Short mmCIF file of N, CA and C and ligand atoms in Angstrom, two decimals:
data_model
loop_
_atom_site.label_atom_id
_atom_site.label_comp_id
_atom_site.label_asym_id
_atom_site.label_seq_id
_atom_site.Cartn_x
_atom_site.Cartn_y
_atom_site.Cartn_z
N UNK A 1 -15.17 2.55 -18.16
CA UNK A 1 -16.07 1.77 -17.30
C UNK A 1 -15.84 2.14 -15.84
N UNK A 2 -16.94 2.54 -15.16
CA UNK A 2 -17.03 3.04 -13.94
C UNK A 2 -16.97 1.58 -12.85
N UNK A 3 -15.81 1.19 -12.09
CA UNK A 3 -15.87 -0.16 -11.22
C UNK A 3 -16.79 0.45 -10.04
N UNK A 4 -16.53 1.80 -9.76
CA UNK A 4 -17.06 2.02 -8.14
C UNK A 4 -18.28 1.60 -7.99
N UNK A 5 -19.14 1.57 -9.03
CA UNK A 5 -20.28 1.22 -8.98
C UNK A 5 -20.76 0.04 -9.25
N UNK A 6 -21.92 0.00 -7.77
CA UNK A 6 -21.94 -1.64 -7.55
C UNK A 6 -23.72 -1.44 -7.99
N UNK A 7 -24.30 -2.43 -8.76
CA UNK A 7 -25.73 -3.23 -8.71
C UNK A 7 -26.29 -3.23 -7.62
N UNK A 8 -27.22 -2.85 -6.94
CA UNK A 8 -27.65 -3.59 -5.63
C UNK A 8 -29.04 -4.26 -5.99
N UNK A 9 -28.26 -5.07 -5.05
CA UNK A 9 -28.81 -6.13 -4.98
C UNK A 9 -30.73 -6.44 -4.86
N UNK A 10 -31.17 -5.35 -3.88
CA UNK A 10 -32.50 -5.30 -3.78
C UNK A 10 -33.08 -4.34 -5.11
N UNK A 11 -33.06 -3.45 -5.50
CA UNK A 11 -33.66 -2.45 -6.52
C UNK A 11 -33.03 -2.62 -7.26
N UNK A 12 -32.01 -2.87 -7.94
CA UNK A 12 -30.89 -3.68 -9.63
C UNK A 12 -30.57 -1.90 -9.77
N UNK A 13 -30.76 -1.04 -8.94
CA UNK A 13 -30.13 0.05 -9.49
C UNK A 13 -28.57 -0.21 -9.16
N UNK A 14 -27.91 1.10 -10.05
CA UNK A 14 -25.94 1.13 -9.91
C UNK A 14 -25.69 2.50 -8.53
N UNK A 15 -25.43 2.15 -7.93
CA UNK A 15 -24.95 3.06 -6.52
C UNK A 15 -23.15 2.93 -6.32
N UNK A 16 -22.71 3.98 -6.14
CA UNK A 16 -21.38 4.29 -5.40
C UNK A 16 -21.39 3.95 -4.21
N UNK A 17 -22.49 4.41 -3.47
CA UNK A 17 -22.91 4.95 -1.76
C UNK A 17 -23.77 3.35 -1.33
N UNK A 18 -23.29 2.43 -0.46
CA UNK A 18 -24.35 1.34 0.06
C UNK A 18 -23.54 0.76 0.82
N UNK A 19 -24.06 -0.44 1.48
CA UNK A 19 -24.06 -1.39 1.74
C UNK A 19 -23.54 -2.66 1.52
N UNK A 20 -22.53 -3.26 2.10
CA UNK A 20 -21.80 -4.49 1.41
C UNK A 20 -22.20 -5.51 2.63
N UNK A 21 -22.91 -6.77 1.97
CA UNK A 21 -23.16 -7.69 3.17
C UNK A 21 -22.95 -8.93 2.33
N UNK A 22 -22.25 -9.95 2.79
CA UNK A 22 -21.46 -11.29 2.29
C UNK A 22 -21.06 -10.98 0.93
N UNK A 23 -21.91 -10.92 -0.02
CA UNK A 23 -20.89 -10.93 -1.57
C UNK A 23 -22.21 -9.96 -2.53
N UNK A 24 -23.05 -8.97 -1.17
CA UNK A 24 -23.78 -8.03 -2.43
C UNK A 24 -23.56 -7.29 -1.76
N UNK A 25 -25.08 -6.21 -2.29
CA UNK A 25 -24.65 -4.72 -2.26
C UNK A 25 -26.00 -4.06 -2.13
N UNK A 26 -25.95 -3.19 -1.48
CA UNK A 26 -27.76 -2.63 -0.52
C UNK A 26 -27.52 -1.31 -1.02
N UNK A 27 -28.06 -0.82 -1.57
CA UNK A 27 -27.69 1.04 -2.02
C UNK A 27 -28.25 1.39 -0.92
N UNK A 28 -27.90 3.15 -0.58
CA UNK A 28 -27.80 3.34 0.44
C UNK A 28 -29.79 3.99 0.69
N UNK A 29 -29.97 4.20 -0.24
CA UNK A 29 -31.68 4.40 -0.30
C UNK A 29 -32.41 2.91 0.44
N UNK A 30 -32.12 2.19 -0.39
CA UNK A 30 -33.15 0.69 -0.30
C UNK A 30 -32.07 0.26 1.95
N UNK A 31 -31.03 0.71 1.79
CA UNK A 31 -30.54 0.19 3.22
C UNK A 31 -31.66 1.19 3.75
N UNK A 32 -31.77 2.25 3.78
CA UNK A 32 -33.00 3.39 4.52
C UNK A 32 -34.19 2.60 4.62
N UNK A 33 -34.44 2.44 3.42
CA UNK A 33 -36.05 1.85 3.82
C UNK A 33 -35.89 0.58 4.72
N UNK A 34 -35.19 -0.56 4.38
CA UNK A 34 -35.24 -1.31 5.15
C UNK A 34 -34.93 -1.32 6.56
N UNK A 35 -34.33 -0.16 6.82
CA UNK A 35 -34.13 -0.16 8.68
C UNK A 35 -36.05 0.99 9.22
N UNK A 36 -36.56 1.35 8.14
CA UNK A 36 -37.63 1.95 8.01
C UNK A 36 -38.84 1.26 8.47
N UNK A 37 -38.90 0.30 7.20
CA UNK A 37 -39.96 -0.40 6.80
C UNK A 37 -40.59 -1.04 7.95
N UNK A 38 -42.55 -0.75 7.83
CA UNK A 38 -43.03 -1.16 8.62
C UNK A 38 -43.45 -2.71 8.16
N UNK A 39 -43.71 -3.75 8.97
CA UNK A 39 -43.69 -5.07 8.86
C UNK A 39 -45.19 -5.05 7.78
N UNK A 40 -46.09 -3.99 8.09
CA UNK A 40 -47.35 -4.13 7.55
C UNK A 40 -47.47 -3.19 6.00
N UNK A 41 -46.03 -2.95 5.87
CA UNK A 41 -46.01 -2.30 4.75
C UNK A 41 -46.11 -3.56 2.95
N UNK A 42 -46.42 -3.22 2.63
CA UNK A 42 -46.82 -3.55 1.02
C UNK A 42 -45.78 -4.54 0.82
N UNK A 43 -44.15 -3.56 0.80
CA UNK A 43 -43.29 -3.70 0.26
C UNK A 43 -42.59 -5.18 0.97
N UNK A 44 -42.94 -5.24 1.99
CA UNK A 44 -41.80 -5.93 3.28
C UNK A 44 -42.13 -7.09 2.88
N UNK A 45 -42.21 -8.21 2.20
CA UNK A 45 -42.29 -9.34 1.94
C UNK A 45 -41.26 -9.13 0.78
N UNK A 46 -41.24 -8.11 -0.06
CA UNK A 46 -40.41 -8.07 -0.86
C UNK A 46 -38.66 -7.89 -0.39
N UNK A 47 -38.84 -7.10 0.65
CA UNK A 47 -37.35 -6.96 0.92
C UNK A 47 -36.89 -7.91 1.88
N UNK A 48 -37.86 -8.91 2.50
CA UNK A 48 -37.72 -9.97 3.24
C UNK A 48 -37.00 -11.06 2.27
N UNK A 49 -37.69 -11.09 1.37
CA UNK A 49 -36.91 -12.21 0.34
C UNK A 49 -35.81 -11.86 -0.09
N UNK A 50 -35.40 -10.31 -0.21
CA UNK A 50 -34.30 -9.88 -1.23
C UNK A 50 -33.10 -10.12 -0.05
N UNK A 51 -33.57 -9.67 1.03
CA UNK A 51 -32.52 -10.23 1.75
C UNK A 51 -31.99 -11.61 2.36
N UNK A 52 -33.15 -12.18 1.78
CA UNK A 52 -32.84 -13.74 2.39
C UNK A 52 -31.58 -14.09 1.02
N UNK A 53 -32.10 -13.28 0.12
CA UNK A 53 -31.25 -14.26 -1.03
C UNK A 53 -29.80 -13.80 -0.85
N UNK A 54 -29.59 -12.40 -0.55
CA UNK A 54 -28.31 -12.13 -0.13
C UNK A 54 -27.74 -13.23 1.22
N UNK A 55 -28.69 -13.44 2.09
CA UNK A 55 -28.01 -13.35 3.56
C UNK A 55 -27.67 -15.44 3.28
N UNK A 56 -28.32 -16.24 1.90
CA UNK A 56 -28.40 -17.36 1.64
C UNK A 56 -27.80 -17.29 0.14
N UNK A 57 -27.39 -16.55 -0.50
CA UNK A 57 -26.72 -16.72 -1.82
C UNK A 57 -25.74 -17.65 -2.10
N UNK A 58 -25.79 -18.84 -2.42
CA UNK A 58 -24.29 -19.41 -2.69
C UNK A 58 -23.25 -18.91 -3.45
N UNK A 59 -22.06 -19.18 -3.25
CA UNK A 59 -20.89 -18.69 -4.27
C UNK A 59 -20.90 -18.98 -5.28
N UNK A 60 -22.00 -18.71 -6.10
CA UNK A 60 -22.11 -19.13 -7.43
C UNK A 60 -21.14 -18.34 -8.41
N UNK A 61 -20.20 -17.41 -7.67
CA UNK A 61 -19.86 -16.55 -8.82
C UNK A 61 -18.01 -17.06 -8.96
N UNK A 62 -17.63 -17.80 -7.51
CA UNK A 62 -16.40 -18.57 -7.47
C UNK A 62 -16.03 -19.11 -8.64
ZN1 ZN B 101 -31.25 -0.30 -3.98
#
């Protein structure tokens, strides 16, 4: 079993390479787009939420 690899959090893909912010994990693709992403893009409501749930996640896993 491979530990290095973390879930992230926005796309549920497994990444080595990302992002660690309070208790997830941003692969390093989806961190790109989001310093990218235009406000009028498709996607940006989506990664608006994905990060709210990180940046508001409770310690549910304590
Ligand atoms: Zn990702």
């Amino acid at each position: 079993m491979n530990t290095t690899d973390q879930q992230c959090t926005i796309c549920g893909k497994e990444s080595e390479i990302g992002l660690h912010i309070v208790s997830s994990f941003i692969c390093s693709s989806c961190e790109q787009e989001i310093v990218q992403i235009d406000v009028e893009d498709e996607r940006y409501p989506f990664f608006v939420s994905r990060m709210k749930t990180i940046l508001y996640e409770p310690n549910a896993n304590a």
